[in-house]
Amino acid sequence: MAAQIIDGKALAQQIRERIAKDVVDLVAQKGVRPGLAAILVGDDPASHIYVRNKQKACDAAGIYVDENKLPASTTQAELLRLIEKVNADPKIHGILVQLPLPKHIDSKVILDSVSPLKDADGFHPYNFGRLVEGNPIFEACTPKGVIKMIESTGVTIEGKRAVVLGRSNIVGKPAALMLLHRHATVTICHSKTKDLPAVCREAEILVVAIGKAKFVTADMVREGAMVIDVGTNRTAEGKVVGDVDYEPVSRKAGWISPVPGGVGPMTIAMLLDNTLESAKRAAGLA
Ligand SMILES: NC(=O)C1=CN([C@@H]2O[C@H](COP(=O)(O)OP(=O)(O)OC[C@H]3O[C@@H](n4cnc5c(N)ncnc54)[C@H](OP(=O)(O)O)[C@@H]3O)[C@@H](O)[C@H]2O)C=CC1
Ligand SMILES: Nc1nc(=O)c2c([nH]1)NC[C@@H]1CN(c3ccc(C(=O)N[C@@H](CCC(=O)O)C(=O)O)cc3)C=[N+]21
């Protein structure tokens, strides 16, 4: 039996339409238009594409964007000054500092300088701590999108065996916490995990975020499992492929999310959602 496809692109589109309506209401009721400061340093082509996609999505939803494209030679001090400026700007409710940053800049120092009240990416230690507590304000966009995709299927998370492949602070770790708070029994795997295929085979929900093209093969997947592929890898021919070997795995899984058209579009929708929610809080609504 072929797996049912979790169409992240379509789900993201629905969410963006709902956000656009909410923006109209917020402007009408409170005179507040949500604003996002997007900060991009250097000339990584993939980052430029992502930021352009985020900009387009904000435009379509009526979210104001303050776009800051800075040269690769930007110093850490200059970047910190820009962040101080947008931290203080009342038109801005969300701040996105696109990663990766150039090597001469300490990402940790930069991310820590973003106001936790405008941290639309959910990367600030305050927001990460709130997530650990189970009382989050801003949740990281990619894992938040993963959860919405799982929930969109109607499959309950509570009581399920969930395995998260990858433990990064921006995807794997927060995804595992979000599943835990929804009462899954969660295992987190990483490069030192022993007999990874056997652990993956236990998963009723398998979230894959390691950054290795087609790493997860059918023998690592339990019959009927839900497989969410976060990986975004570019092949030599410039094609985007996930961390999951899609064709064979989709014949064994019960549910699968494609790449492209899965988690990527949801990540962008969640950035808009976080910015909107922040603007609502600033307007005294939430
Ligand atoms: N669609 C989207 O919106 C987004 C997609 N991504 C994509 O998701 C993927 C993961 O991103 P990110 O979390 O930032 O990646 P990182 O490189 O920060 O983390 C990768 C994780 O995978 C683990 N890992 C790597 N190789 C193996 C292996 N062979 N076996 C087991 N575990 C392994 C690492 O383990 P260890 O900790 O031991 O080193 C690490 O925990 C990438 O493809 C990225 O492009 C990321 C963000 C957003
Ligand atoms: N501060 C910060 N926040 C991020 O959220 C962030 C970041 N930095 N740095 C890089 C990663 C990566 N990321 C993606 C977003 C959308 C797609 C996406 O829309 N992908 C399309 C395909 C795009 C293509 O074809 O290139 C899809 O999967 O359908 C992918 C990856 C966000 N990230």
Short mmCIF file of C-alpha atoms and ligand atoms in Angstrom, two decimals:
data_model
loop_
_atom_site.label_atom_id
_atom_site.label_comp_id
_atom_site.label_asym_id
_atom_site.label_seq_id
_atom_site.Cartn_x
_atom_site.Cartn_y
_atom_site.Cartn_z
CA MET A 1 0.00 0.00 0.00
CA ALA A 2 1.32 3.41 -0.94
CA ALA A 3 1.64 5.93 1.86
CA GLN A 4 -0.70 8.90 2.09
CA ILE A 5 1.14 12.09 1.25
CA ILE A 6 1.28 14.94 3.75
CA ASP A 7 1.07 17.93 1.44
CA GLY A 8 2.98 20.63 3.30
CA LYS A 9 2.65 23.05 0.43
CA ALA A 10 -1.15 22.90 0.42
CA LEU A 11 -1.35 23.03 4.22
CA ALA A 12 1.02 26.02 4.28
CA GLN A 13 -1.17 27.77 1.70
CA GLN A 14 -4.28 27.30 3.87
CA ILE A 15 -2.44 28.63 6.91
CA ARG A 16 -1.15 31.64 4.96
CA GLU A 17 -4.70 32.47 3.81
CA ARG A 18 -5.92 32.36 7.41
CA ILE A 19 -2.98 34.57 8.46
CA ALA A 20 -3.82 37.10 5.70
CA LYS A 21 -7.39 37.37 7.06
CA ASP A 22 -6.11 37.77 10.63
CA VAL A 23 -3.77 40.55 9.47
CA VAL A 24 -6.69 42.43 7.90
CA ASP A 25 -8.62 42.12 11.20
CA LEU A 26 -5.66 43.22 13.29
CA VAL A 27 -5.10 46.29 11.14
CA ALA A 28 -8.84 47.12 11.24
CA GLN A 29 -9.28 46.59 14.99
CA LYS A 30 -6.00 47.84 16.40
CA GLY A 31 -4.27 49.71 13.59
CA VAL A 32 -1.34 47.34 13.98
CA ARG A 33 0.28 45.78 10.89
CA PRO A 34 2.61 42.88 11.73
CA GLY A 35 6.21 43.64 10.76
CA LEU A 36 9.16 41.32 10.18
CA ALA A 37 12.80 42.41 10.03
CA ALA A 38 14.68 40.00 7.77
CA ILE A 39 18.45 40.13 8.12
CA LEU A 40 20.72 38.41 5.64
CA VAL A 41 24.51 38.68 5.75
CA GLY A 42 26.69 37.61 2.84
CA ASP A 43 25.92 36.07 -0.52
CA ASP A 44 25.04 32.41 0.09
CA PRO A 45 22.69 31.75 -2.88
CA ALA A 46 20.41 29.34 -0.99
CA SER A 47 19.94 31.90 1.82
CA HIS A 48 19.01 34.55 -0.73
CA ILE A 49 16.36 32.23 -2.22
CA TYR A 50 14.91 31.43 1.24
CA VAL A 51 14.77 35.07 2.26
CA ARG A 52 13.13 36.03 -1.04
CA ASN A 53 10.50 33.31 -0.50
CA LYS A 54 9.86 34.59 3.03
CA GLN A 55 9.56 38.15 1.70
CA LYS A 56 7.03 37.06 -0.97
CA ALA A 57 4.98 35.15 1.59
CA CYS A 58 4.90 38.18 3.91
CA ASP A 59 3.87 40.48 1.05
CA ALA A 60 1.00 38.14 0.14
CA ALA A 61 -0.17 38.05 3.78
CA GLY A 62 0.01 41.82 4.30
CA ILE A 63 2.97 41.60 6.67
CA TYR A 64 5.41 44.51 6.46
CA VAL A 65 9.01 43.47 5.79
CA ASP A 66 12.09 45.48 6.67
CA GLU A 67 14.65 43.74 4.51
CA ASN A 68 18.32 44.11 5.43
CA LYS A 69 20.80 42.55 3.03
CA LEU A 70 24.29 43.16 4.33
CA PRO A 71 27.64 42.41 2.67
CA ALA A 72 29.73 39.44 3.82
CA SER A 73 32.27 41.95 5.20
CA THR A 74 29.75 43.18 7.82
CA THR A 75 31.34 43.10 11.28
CA GLN A 76 29.75 41.52 14.32
CA ALA A 77 29.51 44.98 15.93
CA GLU A 78 27.66 46.37 12.92
CA LEU A 79 25.23 43.47 12.95
CA LEU A 80 24.64 43.92 16.67
CA ARG A 81 23.85 47.61 16.10
CA LEU A 82 21.29 46.68 13.44
CA ILE A 83 19.65 44.17 15.78
CA GLU A 84 19.49 46.79 18.54
CA LYS A 85 17.75 49.09 16.08
CA VAL A 86 15.09 46.56 15.05
CA ASN A 87 14.68 45.40 18.68
CA ALA A 88 13.61 48.98 19.47
CA ASP A 89 11.52 49.58 16.33
CA PRO A 90 7.78 49.51 17.19
CA LYS A 91 6.88 48.59 13.59
CA ILE A 92 8.79 45.30 13.98
CA HIS A 93 7.23 42.30 15.76
CA GLY A 94 9.41 39.52 14.38
CA ILE A 95 13.14 39.33 13.64
CA LEU A 96 14.72 36.75 11.39
CA VAL A 97 18.50 36.48 11.21
CA GLN A 98 19.05 34.04 8.35
CA LEU A 99 21.56 31.28 9.12
CA PRO A 100 24.31 30.44 8.42
CA LEU A 101 26.16 33.68 9.22
CA PRO A 102 29.68 34.32 7.86
CA LYS A 103 32.41 32.57 9.86
CA HIS A 104 33.85 35.74 11.41
CA ILE A 105 30.52 36.34 13.18
CA ASP A 106 29.59 34.40 16.33
CA SER A 107 26.04 33.19 15.64
CA LYS A 108 25.39 32.53 19.32
CA VAL A 109 26.18 36.15 20.28
CA ILE A 110 23.94 37.40 17.46
CA LEU A 111 20.97 35.14 18.21
CA ASP A 112 21.20 35.97 21.92
CA SER A 113 20.98 39.68 21.10
CA VAL A 114 17.57 39.38 19.41
CA SER A 115 14.81 40.54 21.75
CA PRO A 116 13.05 37.41 23.11
CA LEU A 117 9.78 39.29 22.50
CA LYS A 118 10.53 39.50 18.74
CA ASP A 119 12.27 36.19 18.28
CA ALA A 120 10.06 34.85 15.45
CA ASP A 121 12.51 31.99 14.81
CA GLY A 122 12.28 30.85 18.44
CA PHE A 123 16.08 30.52 18.65
CA HIS A 124 16.70 32.70 21.74
CA PRO A 125 17.65 30.75 24.89
CA TYR A 126 14.72 32.33 26.73
CA ASN A 127 12.25 30.95 24.20
CA PHE A 128 14.06 27.62 24.06
CA GLY A 129 13.81 27.47 27.86
CA ARG A 130 10.10 28.24 27.72
CA LEU A 131 9.69 25.37 25.26
CA VAL A 132 11.58 23.00 27.60
CA GLU A 133 9.20 24.09 30.36
CA GLY A 134 6.23 23.25 28.17
CA ASN A 135 5.04 26.87 28.21
CA PRO A 136 6.38 28.30 24.94
CA ILE A 137 5.85 31.77 23.46
CA PHE A 138 7.79 31.56 20.20
CA GLU A 139 8.38 28.04 18.91
CA ALA A 140 11.04 27.37 16.26
CA CYS A 141 9.35 27.44 12.85
CA THR A 142 10.53 24.15 11.37
CA PRO A 143 9.58 21.84 14.26
CA LYS A 144 6.35 23.80 14.78
CA GLY A 145 5.54 23.14 11.12
CA VAL A 146 6.36 19.45 11.59
CA ILE A 147 3.84 19.20 14.43
CA LYS A 148 1.13 20.96 12.39
CA MET A 149 1.75 18.48 9.56
CA ILE A 150 1.40 15.52 11.92
CA GLU A 151 -1.74 17.00 13.46
CA SER A 152 -3.24 17.65 10.00
CA THR A 153 -3.44 13.89 9.40
CA GLY A 154 -5.77 13.32 12.35
CA VAL A 155 -3.37 10.70 13.73
CA THR A 156 -3.01 11.14 17.49
CA ILE A 157 0.47 11.80 18.86
CA GLU A 158 -0.34 10.79 22.45
CA GLY A 159 1.09 7.40 23.37
CA LYS A 160 2.94 6.93 20.08
CA ARG A 161 6.54 5.82 19.76
CA ALA A 162 8.29 8.77 18.11
CA VAL A 163 11.88 8.79 16.90
CA VAL A 164 13.63 12.02 15.95
CA LEU A 165 16.72 11.58 13.82
CA GLY A 166 19.01 14.59 14.49
CA ARG A 167 19.54 16.68 17.64
CA SER A 168 20.26 20.21 16.40
CA ASN A 169 19.00 23.12 18.49
CA ILE A 170 16.93 24.42 15.60
CA VAL A 171 15.19 21.23 14.46
CA GLY A 172 15.80 17.88 16.17
CA LYS A 173 15.85 18.93 19.82
CA PRO A 174 12.81 21.23 19.71
CA ALA A 175 10.89 18.72 17.55
CA ALA A 176 11.54 16.04 20.19
CA LEU A 177 10.34 18.36 22.98
CA MET A 178 7.17 19.28 21.08
CA LEU A 179 6.38 15.60 20.57
CA LEU A 180 7.12 14.90 24.24
CA HIS A 181 4.73 17.65 25.36
CA ARG A 182 2.06 15.99 23.21
CA HIS A 183 2.70 12.76 25.13
CA ALA A 184 4.64 10.74 22.59
CA THR A 185 7.36 8.42 23.88
CA VAL A 186 10.37 10.05 22.25
CA THR A 187 13.80 8.77 21.30
CA ILE A 188 16.39 11.18 19.88
CA CYS A 189 19.06 9.72 17.59
CA HIS A 190 22.34 11.25 16.43
CA SER A 191 25.69 10.34 14.94
CA LYS A 192 26.72 8.27 18.00
CA THR A 193 23.52 6.22 18.16
CA LYS A 194 24.16 2.47 18.01
CA ASP A 195 22.12 0.36 15.61
CA LEU A 196 20.23 3.33 14.26
CA PRO A 197 18.11 1.27 11.80
CA ALA A 198 16.71 -0.81 14.67
CA VAL A 199 15.80 2.30 16.67
CA CYS A 200 14.16 3.89 13.62
CA ARG A 201 12.13 0.74 12.99
CA GLU A 202 10.47 1.21 16.40
CA ALA A 203 9.03 4.53 15.31
CA GLU A 204 5.34 5.02 14.65
CA ILE A 205 6.28 8.64 13.96
CA LEU A 206 9.73 9.21 12.43
CA VAL A 207 11.01 12.78 12.06
CA VAL A 208 14.21 12.99 10.03
CA ALA A 209 16.52 16.03 10.20
CA ILE A 210 20.13 15.08 9.60
CA GLY A 211 21.09 16.69 6.29
CA LYS A 212 22.12 13.49 4.44
CA ALA A 213 20.41 12.90 1.10
CA LYS A 214 18.29 9.71 0.97
CA PHE A 215 19.79 8.44 4.25
CA VAL A 216 16.62 6.77 5.53
CA THR A 217 15.93 3.62 3.53
CA ALA A 218 12.87 1.35 3.58
CA ASP A 219 14.52 -1.19 5.89
CA MET A 220 14.73 1.54 8.59
CA VAL A 221 10.99 2.23 8.51
CA ARG A 222 8.23 0.39 10.33
CA GLU A 223 5.28 -0.75 8.20
CA GLY A 224 2.58 1.97 8.28
CA ALA A 225 4.74 4.55 10.08
CA MET A 226 4.42 8.30 9.61
CA VAL A 227 7.64 9.72 8.12
CA ILE A 228 8.31 13.45 8.18
CA ASP A 229 11.33 14.49 6.12
CA VAL A 230 12.92 17.80 7.15
CA GLY A 231 16.07 17.36 5.05
CA THR A 232 16.80 19.86 2.32
CA ASN A 233 19.79 18.65 0.33
CA ARG A 234 20.86 19.87 -3.06
CA THR A 235 22.18 17.27 -5.52
CA ALA A 236 25.04 17.95 -7.95
CA GLU A 237 22.36 18.66 -10.60
CA GLY A 238 20.79 21.28 -8.35
CA LYS A 239 17.73 19.18 -7.44
CA VAL A 240 16.38 19.41 -3.88
CA VAL A 241 16.06 16.03 -2.13
CA GLY A 242 15.17 15.06 1.42
CA ASP A 243 16.92 12.84 3.97
CA VAL A 244 14.49 10.03 3.12
CA ASP A 245 14.77 7.71 0.13
CA TYR A 246 11.26 8.68 -0.92
CA GLU A 247 10.10 6.08 -3.45
CA PRO A 248 10.87 2.86 -1.54
CA VAL A 249 9.96 4.37 1.83
CA SER A 250 6.61 5.63 0.54
CA ARG A 251 5.67 2.05 -0.36
CA LYS A 252 6.18 0.96 3.26
CA ALA A 253 5.11 4.00 5.30
CA GLY A 254 1.51 4.89 6.13
CA TRP A 255 2.15 8.61 5.76
CA ILE A 256 5.03 10.51 4.22
CA SER A 257 5.94 14.16 3.62
CA PRO A 258 7.68 14.97 0.33
CA VAL A 259 10.69 17.20 -0.36
CA PRO A 260 10.15 19.67 -1.92
CA GLY A 261 6.60 20.54 -0.94
CA GLY A 262 6.68 19.29 2.64
CA VAL A 263 8.31 20.85 5.68
CA GLY A 264 9.98 23.73 3.77
CA PRO A 265 6.78 25.63 2.90
CA MET A 266 5.45 24.98 6.42
CA THR A 267 8.56 26.58 7.93
CA ILE A 268 7.79 29.79 6.06
CA ALA A 269 4.11 29.71 7.07
CA MET A 270 5.15 29.32 10.74
CA LEU A 271 7.46 32.33 10.50
CA LEU A 272 4.47 34.39 9.37
CA ASP A 273 2.34 32.88 12.12
CA ASN A 274 4.92 33.70 14.80
CA THR A 275 5.18 37.28 13.52
CA LEU A 276 1.39 37.68 13.51
CA GLU A 277 1.07 36.26 17.05
CA SER A 278 3.79 38.63 18.24
CA ALA A 279 1.97 41.60 16.70
CA LYS A 280 -1.25 40.50 18.42
CA ARG A 281 0.58 40.39 21.75
CA ALA A 282 2.03 43.86 21.08
CA ALA A 283 -1.53 45.08 20.38
CA GLY A 284 -2.66 43.62 23.71
CA LEU A 285 -4.76 40.88 22.10
CA ALA A 286 -3.05 37.69 23.16
N1 LIG B 1 12.81 22.53 5.55
C1 LIG B 1 13.25 23.40 6.43
O1 LIG B 1 12.58 24.36 6.73
C2 LIG B 1 14.55 23.20 7.10
C3 LIG B 1 15.36 22.18 6.68
N2 LIG B 1 16.54 21.93 7.31
C4 LIG B 1 17.30 20.78 6.82
O2 LIG B 1 17.23 19.74 7.79
C5 LIG B 1 18.45 19.02 7.85
C6 LIG B 1 19.00 19.08 9.26
O3 LIG B 1 19.25 20.40 9.61
P1 LIG B 1 19.94 20.81 11.01
O4 LIG B 1 19.18 20.19 12.12
O5 LIG B 1 20.15 22.26 10.97
O6 LIG B 1 21.35 20.04 10.81
P2 LIG B 1 22.65 19.92 11.73
O7 LIG B 1 23.74 19.62 10.80
O8 LIG B 1 22.74 21.04 12.68
O9 LIG B 1 22.33 18.61 12.59
C7 LIG B 1 22.33 17.34 12.02
C8 LIG B 1 22.01 16.30 13.07
O10 LIG B 1 21.97 15.03 12.43
C9 LIG B 1 22.84 14.15 13.08
N3 LIG B 1 23.46 13.26 12.12
C10 LIG B 1 24.25 13.63 11.06
N4 LIG B 1 24.63 12.54 10.39
C11 LIG B 1 24.11 11.47 11.02
C12 LIG B 1 24.18 10.07 10.81
N5 LIG B 1 24.87 9.54 9.80
N6 LIG B 1 23.50 9.26 11.66
C13 LIG B 1 22.81 9.78 12.68
N7 LIG B 1 22.71 11.10 12.93
C14 LIG B 1 23.36 11.93 12.12
C15 LIG B 1 23.89 14.98 13.79
O11 LIG B 1 24.36 14.26 14.89
P3 LIG B 1 25.46 14.84 15.93
O12 LIG B 1 24.70 15.81 16.78
O13 LIG B 1 25.93 13.65 16.67
O14 LIG B 1 26.51 15.51 15.09
C16 LIG B 1 23.06 16.21 14.17
O15 LIG B 1 22.42 16.02 15.41
C17 LIG B 1 19.33 19.67 6.77
O16 LIG B 1 19.16 18.96 5.56
C18 LIG B 1 18.77 21.06 6.63
O17 LIG B 1 18.99 21.61 5.36
C19 LIG B 1 16.94 22.67 8.38
C20 LIG B 1 16.19 23.72 8.83
C21 LIG B 1 14.95 24.09 8.19
N1 LIG B 2 17.13 32.00 10.87
C1 LIG B 2 16.83 30.99 10.07
N2 LIG B 2 15.57 30.50 10.11
C2 LIG B 2 15.23 29.45 9.30
O1 LIG B 2 14.07 28.97 9.33
C3 LIG B 2 16.22 28.92 8.41
C4 LIG B 2 17.50 29.49 8.42
N3 LIG B 2 17.77 30.51 9.26
N4 LIG B 2 18.47 29.02 7.60
C5 LIG B 2 18.22 27.94 6.65
C6 LIG B 2 17.09 27.04 7.08
C7 LIG B 2 16.47 26.30 5.92
N5 LIG B 2 15.11 26.76 5.83
C8 LIG B 2 14.21 26.44 4.81
C9 LIG B 2 13.06 27.16 4.59
C10 LIG B 2 12.23 26.88 3.53
C11 LIG B 2 12.52 25.86 2.65
C12 LIG B 2 11.63 25.61 1.49
O2 LIG B 2 10.64 26.30 1.28
N6 LIG B 2 11.91 24.60 0.65
C13 LIG B 2 11.15 24.26 -0.53
C14 LIG B 2 12.08 24.06 -1.72
C15 LIG B 2 12.98 25.21 -1.97
C16 LIG B 2 13.92 24.97 -3.13
O3 LIG B 2 13.48 24.42 -4.15
O4 LIG B 2 15.08 25.38 -2.99
C17 LIG B 2 10.41 22.97 -0.32
O5 LIG B 2 10.89 22.14 0.48
O6 LIG B 2 9.39 22.77 -0.96
C18 LIG B 2 13.66 25.11 2.87
C19 LIG B 2 14.49 25.39 3.94
C20 LIG B 2 14.89 27.68 6.80
N7 LIG B 2 15.96 27.87 7.55
#
